Tab-separated table of C-alpha atoms and ligand atoms in Angstrom:
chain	number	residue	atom	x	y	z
F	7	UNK	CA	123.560	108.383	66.007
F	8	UNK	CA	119.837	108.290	65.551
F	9	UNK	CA	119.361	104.808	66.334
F	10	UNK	CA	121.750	104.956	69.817
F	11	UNK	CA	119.592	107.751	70.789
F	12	UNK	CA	116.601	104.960	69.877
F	13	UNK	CA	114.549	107.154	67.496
F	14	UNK	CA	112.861	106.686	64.841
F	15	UNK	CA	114.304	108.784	61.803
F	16	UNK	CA	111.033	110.145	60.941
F	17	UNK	CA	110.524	111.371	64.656
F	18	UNK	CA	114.114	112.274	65.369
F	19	UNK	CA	113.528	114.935	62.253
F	20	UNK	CA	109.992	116.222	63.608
F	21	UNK	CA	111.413	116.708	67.065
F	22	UNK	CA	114.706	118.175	65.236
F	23	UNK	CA	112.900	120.365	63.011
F	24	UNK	CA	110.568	121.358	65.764
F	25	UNK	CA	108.637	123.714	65.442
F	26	UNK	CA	108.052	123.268	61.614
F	27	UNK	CA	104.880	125.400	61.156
F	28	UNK	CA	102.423	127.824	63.351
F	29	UNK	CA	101.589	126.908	66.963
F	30	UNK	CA	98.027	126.813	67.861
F	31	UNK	CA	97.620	128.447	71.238
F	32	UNK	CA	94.282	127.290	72.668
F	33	UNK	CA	93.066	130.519	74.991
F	34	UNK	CA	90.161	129.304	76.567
F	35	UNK	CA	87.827	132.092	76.903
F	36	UNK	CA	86.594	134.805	74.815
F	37	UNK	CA	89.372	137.501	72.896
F	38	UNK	CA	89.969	140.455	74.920
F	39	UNK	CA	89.885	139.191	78.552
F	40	UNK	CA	92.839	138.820	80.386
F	41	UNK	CA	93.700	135.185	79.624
F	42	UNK	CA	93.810	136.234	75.977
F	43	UNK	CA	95.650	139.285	76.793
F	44	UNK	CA	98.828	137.066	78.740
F	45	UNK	CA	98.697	134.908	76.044
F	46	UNK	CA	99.350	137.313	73.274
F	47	UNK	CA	101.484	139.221	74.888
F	48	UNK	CA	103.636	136.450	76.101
F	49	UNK	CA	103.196	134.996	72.859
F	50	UNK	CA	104.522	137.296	70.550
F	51	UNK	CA	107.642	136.927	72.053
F	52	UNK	CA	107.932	133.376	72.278
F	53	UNK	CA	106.581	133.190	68.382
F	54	UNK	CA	110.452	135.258	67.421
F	55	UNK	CA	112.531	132.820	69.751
F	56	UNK	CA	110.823	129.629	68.312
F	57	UNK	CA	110.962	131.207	64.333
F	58	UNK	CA	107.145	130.187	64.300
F	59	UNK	CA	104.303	131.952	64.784
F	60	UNK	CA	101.847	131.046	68.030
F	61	UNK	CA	98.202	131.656	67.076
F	62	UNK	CA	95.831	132.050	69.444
F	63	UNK	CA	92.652	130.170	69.215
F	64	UNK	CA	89.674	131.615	71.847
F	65	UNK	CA	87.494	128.221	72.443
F	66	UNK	CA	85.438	129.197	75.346
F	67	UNK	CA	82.569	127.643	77.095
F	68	UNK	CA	82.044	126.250	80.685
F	69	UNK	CA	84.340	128.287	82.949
F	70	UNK	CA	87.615	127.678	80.400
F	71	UNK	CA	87.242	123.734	80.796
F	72	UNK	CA	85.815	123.526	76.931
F	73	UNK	CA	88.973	124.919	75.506
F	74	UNK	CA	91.248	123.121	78.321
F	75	UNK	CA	89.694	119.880	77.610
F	76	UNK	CA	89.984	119.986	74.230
F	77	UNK	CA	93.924	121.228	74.542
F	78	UNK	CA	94.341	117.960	77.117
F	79	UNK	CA	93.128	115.497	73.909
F	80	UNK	CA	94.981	116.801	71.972
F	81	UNK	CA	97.927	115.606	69.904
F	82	UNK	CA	101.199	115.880	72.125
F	83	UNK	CA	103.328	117.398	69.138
F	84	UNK	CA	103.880	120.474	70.315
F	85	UNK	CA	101.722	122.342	67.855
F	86	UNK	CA	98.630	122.629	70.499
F	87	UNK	CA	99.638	124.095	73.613
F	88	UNK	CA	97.365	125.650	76.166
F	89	UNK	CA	96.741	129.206	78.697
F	90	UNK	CA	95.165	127.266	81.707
F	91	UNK	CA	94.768	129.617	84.936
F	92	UNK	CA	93.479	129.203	88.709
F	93	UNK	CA	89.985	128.456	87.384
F	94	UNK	CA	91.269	125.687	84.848
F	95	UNK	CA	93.544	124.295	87.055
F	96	UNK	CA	93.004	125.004	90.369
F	97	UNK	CA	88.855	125.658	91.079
F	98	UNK	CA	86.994	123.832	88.156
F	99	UNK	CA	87.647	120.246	89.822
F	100	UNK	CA	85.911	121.365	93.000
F	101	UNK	CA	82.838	122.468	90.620
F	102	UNK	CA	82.597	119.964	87.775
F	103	UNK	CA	82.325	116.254	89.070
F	104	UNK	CA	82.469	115.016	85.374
F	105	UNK	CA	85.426	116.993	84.238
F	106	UNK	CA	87.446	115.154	81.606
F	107	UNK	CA	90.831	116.232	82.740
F	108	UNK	CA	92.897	116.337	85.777
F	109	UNK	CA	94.882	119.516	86.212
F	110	UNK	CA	97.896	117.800	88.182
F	111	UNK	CA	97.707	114.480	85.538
F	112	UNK	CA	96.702	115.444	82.181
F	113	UNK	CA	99.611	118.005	81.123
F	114	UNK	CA	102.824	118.725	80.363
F	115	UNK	CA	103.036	121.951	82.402
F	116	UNK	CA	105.469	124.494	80.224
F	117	UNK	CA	105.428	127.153	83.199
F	118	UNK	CA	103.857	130.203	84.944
F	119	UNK	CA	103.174	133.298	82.337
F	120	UNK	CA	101.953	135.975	84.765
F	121	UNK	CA	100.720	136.633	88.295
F	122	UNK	CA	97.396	138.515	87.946
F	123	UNK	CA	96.003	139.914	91.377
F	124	UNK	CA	92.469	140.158	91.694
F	125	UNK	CA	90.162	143.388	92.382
F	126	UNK	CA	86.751	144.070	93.246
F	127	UNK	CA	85.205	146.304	90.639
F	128	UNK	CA	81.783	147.741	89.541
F	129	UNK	CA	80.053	149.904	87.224
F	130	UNK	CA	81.038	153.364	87.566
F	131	UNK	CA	77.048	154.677	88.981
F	132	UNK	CA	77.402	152.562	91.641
F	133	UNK	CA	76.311	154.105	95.253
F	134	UNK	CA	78.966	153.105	97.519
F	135	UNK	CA	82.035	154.876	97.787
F	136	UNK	CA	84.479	152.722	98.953
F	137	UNK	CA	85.103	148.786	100.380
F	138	UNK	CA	83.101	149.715	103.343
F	139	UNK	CA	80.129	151.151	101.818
F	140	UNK	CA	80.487	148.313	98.598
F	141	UNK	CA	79.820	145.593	101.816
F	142	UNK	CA	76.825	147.668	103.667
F	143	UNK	CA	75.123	148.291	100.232
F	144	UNK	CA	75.771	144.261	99.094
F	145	UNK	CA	74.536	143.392	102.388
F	146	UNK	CA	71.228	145.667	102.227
F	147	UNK	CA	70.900	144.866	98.250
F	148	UNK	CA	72.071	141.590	97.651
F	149	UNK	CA	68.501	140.255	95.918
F	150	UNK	CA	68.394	142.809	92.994
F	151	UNK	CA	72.626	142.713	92.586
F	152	UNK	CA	73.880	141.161	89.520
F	153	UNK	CA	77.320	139.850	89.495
F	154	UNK	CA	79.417	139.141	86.459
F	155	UNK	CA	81.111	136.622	85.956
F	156	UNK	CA	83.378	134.308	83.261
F	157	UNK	CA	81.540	131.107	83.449
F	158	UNK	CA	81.600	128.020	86.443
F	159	UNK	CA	84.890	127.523	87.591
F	160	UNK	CA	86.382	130.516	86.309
F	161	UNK	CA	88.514	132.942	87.829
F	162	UNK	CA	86.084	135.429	88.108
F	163	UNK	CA	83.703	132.785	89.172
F	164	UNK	CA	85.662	131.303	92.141
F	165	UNK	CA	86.663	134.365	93.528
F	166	UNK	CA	83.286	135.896	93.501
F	167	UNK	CA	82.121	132.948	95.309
F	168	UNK	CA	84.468	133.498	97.668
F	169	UNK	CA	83.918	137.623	98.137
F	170	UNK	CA	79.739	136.398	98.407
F	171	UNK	CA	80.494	133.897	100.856
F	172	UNK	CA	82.368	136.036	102.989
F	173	UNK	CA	79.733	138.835	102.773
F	174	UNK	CA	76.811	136.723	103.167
F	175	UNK	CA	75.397	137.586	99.917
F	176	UNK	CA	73.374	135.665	96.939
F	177	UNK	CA	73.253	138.087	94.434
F	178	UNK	CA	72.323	137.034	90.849
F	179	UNK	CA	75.168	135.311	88.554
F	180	UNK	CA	75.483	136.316	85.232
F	181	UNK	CA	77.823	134.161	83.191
F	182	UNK	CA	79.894	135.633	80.186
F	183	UNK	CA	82.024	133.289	78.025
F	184	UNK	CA	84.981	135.998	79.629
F	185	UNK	CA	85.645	138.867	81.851
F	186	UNK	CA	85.993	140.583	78.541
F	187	UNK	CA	82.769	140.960	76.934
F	188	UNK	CA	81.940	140.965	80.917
F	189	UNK	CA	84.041	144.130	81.226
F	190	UNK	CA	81.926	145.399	78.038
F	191	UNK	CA	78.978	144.945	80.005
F	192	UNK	CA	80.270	146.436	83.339
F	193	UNK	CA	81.119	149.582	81.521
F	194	UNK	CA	77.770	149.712	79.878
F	195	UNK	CA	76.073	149.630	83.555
F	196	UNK	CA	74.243	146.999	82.853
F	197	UNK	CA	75.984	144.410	85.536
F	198	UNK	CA	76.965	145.547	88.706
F	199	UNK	CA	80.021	144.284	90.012
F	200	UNK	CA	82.704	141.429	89.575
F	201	UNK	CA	86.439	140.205	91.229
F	202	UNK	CA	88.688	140.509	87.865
F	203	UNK	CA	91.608	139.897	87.095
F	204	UNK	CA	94.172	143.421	87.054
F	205	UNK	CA	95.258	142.694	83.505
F	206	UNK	CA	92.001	143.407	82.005
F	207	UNK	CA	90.603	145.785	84.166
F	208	UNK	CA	93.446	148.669	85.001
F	209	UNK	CA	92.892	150.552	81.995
F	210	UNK	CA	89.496	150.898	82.742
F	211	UNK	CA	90.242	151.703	85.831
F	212	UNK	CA	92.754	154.109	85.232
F	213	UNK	CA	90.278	155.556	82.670
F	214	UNK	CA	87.608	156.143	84.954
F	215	UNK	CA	85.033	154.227	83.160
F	216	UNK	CA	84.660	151.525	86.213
F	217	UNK	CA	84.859	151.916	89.834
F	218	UNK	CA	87.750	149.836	91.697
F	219	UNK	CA	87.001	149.202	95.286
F	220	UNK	CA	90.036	146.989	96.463
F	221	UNK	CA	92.985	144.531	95.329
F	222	UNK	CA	93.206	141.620	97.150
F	223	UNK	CA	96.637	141.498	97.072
F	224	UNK	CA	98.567	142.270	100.917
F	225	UNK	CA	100.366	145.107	98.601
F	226	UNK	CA	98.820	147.909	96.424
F	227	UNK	CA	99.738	147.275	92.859
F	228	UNK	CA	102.525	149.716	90.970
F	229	UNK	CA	99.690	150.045	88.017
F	230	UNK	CA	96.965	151.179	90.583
F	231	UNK	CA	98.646	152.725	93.759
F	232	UNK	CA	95.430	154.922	94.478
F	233	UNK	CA	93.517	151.674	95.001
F	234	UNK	CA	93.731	150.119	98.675
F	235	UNK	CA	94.027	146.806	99.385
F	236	UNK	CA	91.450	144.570	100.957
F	237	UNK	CA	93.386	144.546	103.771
F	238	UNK	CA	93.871	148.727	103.963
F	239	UNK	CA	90.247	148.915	102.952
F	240	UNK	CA	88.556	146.941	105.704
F	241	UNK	CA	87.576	143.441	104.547
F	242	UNK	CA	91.503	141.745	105.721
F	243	UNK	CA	89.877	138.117	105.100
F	244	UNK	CA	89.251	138.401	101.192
F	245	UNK	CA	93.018	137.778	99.758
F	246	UNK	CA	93.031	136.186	96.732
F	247	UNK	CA	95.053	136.130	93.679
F	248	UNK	CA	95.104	134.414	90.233
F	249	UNK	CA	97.810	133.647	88.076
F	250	UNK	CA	98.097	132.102	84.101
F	251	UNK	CA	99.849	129.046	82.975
F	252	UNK	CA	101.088	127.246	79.743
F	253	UNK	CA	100.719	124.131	79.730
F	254	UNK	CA	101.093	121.329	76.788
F	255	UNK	CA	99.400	117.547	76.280
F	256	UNK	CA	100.657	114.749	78.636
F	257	UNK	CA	102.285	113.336	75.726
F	258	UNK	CA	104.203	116.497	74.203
F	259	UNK	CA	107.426	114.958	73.835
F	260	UNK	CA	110.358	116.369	76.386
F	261	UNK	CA	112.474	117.802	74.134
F	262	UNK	CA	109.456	119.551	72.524
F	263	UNK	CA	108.442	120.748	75.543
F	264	UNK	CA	111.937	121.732	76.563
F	265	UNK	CA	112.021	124.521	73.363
F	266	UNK	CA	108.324	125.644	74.694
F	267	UNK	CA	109.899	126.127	78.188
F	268	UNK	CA	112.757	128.152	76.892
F	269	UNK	CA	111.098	130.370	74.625
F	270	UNK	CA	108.471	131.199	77.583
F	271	UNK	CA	111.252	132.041	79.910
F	272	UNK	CA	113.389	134.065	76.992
F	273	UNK	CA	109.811	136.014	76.844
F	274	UNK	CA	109.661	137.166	80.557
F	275	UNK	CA	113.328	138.032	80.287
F	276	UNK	CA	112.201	140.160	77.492
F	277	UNK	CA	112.217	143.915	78.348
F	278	UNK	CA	109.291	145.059	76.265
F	279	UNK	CA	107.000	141.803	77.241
F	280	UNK	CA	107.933	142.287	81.301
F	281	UNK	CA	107.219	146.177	80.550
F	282	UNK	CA	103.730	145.084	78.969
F	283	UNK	CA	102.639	142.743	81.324
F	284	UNK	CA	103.463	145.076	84.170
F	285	UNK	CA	101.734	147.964	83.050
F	286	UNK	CA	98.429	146.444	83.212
F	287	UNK	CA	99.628	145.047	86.863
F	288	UNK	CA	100.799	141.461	85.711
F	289	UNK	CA	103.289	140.166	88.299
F	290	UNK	CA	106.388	138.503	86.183
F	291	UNK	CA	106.939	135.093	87.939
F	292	UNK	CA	110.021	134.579	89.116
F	293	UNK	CA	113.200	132.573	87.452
F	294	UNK	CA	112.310	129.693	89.984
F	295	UNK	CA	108.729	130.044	89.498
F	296	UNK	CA	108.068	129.708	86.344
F	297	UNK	CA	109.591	126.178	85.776
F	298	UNK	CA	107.796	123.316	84.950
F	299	UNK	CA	108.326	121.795	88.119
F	300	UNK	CA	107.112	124.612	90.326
F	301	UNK	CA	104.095	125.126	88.065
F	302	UNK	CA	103.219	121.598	89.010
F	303	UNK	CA	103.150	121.604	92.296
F	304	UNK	CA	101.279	125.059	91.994
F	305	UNK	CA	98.540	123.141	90.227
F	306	UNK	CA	98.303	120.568	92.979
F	307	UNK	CA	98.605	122.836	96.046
F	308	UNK	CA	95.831	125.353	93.871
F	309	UNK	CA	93.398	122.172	93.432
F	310	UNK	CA	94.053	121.174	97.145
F	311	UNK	CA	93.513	125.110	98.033
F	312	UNK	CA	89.988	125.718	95.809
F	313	UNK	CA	88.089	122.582	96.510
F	314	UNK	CA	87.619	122.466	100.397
F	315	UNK	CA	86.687	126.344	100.293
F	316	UNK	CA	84.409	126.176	97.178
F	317	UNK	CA	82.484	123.229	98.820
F	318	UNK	CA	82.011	125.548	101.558
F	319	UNK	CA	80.451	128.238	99.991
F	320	UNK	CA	77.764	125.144	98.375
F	321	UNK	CA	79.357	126.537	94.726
F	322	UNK	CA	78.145	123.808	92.552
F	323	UNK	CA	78.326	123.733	88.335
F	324	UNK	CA	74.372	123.440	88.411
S	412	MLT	C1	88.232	134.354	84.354
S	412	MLT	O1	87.434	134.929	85.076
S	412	MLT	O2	88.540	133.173	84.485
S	412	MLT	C2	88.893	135.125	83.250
S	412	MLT	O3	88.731	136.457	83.462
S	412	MLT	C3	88.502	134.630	81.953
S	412	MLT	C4	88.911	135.433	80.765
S	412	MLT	O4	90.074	135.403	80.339
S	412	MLT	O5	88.049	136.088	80.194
């Protein structure tokens, strides 16, 4: 039986026994942030449908592509698997001309984990009031504004690009190795402002200890319905949104990657994971769009999105 199938026995009982011990989930910026928050949450779940526990390993550094680069070299056994986002996969190739992997080449995509729109917040003493003041007051203060940020090529990065371009604005970049400690900062007044994704910034919101100006979503979130969108709020041209992916090495073996698909979608089935992800604003992708297929050609239409408008705005990794 094993040898019609043409394995190997030794490989036909790895793949069989799959997964044999702990998965090591590479989350690519620091704990706390909203990448590692999908990724546990998501996790958990897919740890009891696979009988093996996924551990999350934070490797950050240069706008996610450390820990993403790493993941791509690794061995395709199913025991290193990846939470790659927009930034990973979509902006970084625009910003890093010596990147070692290729988003749409390099990976076994396992599918879409969360939809995570993206909202413009700042420190709670912040003068303006709302969207329309936040883009008077950027214009007039630009030079002495510090924007936070996770790191070239990052979500946080990209779309703050984007929100600076629109405005007109240079203000100063400060890089975090994640929107989490970033968020730390944010709350201790000491940055100004930063695009975020909802995930890790809706309790803080909701607690009052940052100031939300818009989601750039065309529809109010159901975590944050007092917050407008950027359309509602007056700035109609800055809609952006984010999303998080698992993906595995190139070489991960298909039926390997087959029990990784499953266990993802069993997870966003799962009543208490949807419930978790949607409190903090996640959007649960759909059963069609969170196959491996359609997070492919997400990837590629994401890279083919990023690089043409990041190039505009002169964003460079320097
Ligand atoms: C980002 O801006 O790419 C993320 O917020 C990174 C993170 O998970 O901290």
């Amino acid at each position: 039986m094993v040898a019609a199938l043409g394995l190997s026995t030794g490989a036909a009982q790895a793949q069989g026994a799959y997964p044999a011990r702990p998965i090591t989930m590479i989350v690519p910026f620091a704990a706390g942030g909203p990448t590692d928050v999908v990724a546990r949450i998501v996790g958990e779940h897919m740890s009891r449908t696979l009988g093996q526990q996924i551990v999350v390993e934070n490797v950050a550094g240069a706008g996610g592509t450390t820990g993403i680069t790493r993941g791509a070299q690794a061995q395709g056994d199913g025991y290193t698997i990846m939470m790659g986002h927009m930034g990973t996969h979509g902006a970084a190739p625009a910003l890093y001309p010596n990147l070692r992997y290729d988003p749409a080449k390099d990976f076994a995509p396992i599918g879409l984990a969360a939809g995570t729109p993206i909202i413009i917040v700042a420190k709670k003493d912040f003068p303006p009031a709302d969207l329309k003041g936040f883009v008077e007051y950027s214009k007039a203060n630009a030079a002495k504004l510090n924007g936070a940020h996770a790191g070239v090529g990052s979500v946080s990065h990209s779309t703050g690009v984007l929100l600076n371009s629109i405005l007109g604005i240079k203000p100063t970049l400060v890089a975090y190795r994640g929107t989490g400690p970033a968020l730390n900062d944010l709350m201790a007044g000491t940055v100004d402002f930063m695009t975020d994704q909802i995930v890790n910034v809706a309790p803080q919101i909701q607690a009052g200890t940052i100031k939300a100006y818009a989601i750039a979503t065309p529809e109010r979130s159901p975590a944050l319905p007092d917050v407008p969108t950027t359309k509602e709020a007056g700035l109609p041209n800055y809609e952006v949104s984010a999303w998080n992916a698992i993906f595995a090495p190139k070489s991960t073996p298909k039926e390997v990657t087959a029990k990784l698909v499953d266990a993802l979608d069993k997870a966003l089935d799962d009543e208490n994971t949807r419930k978790r992800l949607v409190e903090l604003g996640g959007v649960i992708p759909s059963k069609t769009e969170r196959t491996p297929d359609a997070l492919q050609k997400l990837v590629e239409s994401e890279v083919a999105r990023w690089t043409p408008v990041l190039k505009e705005a002169g964003a460079t990794a320097q």
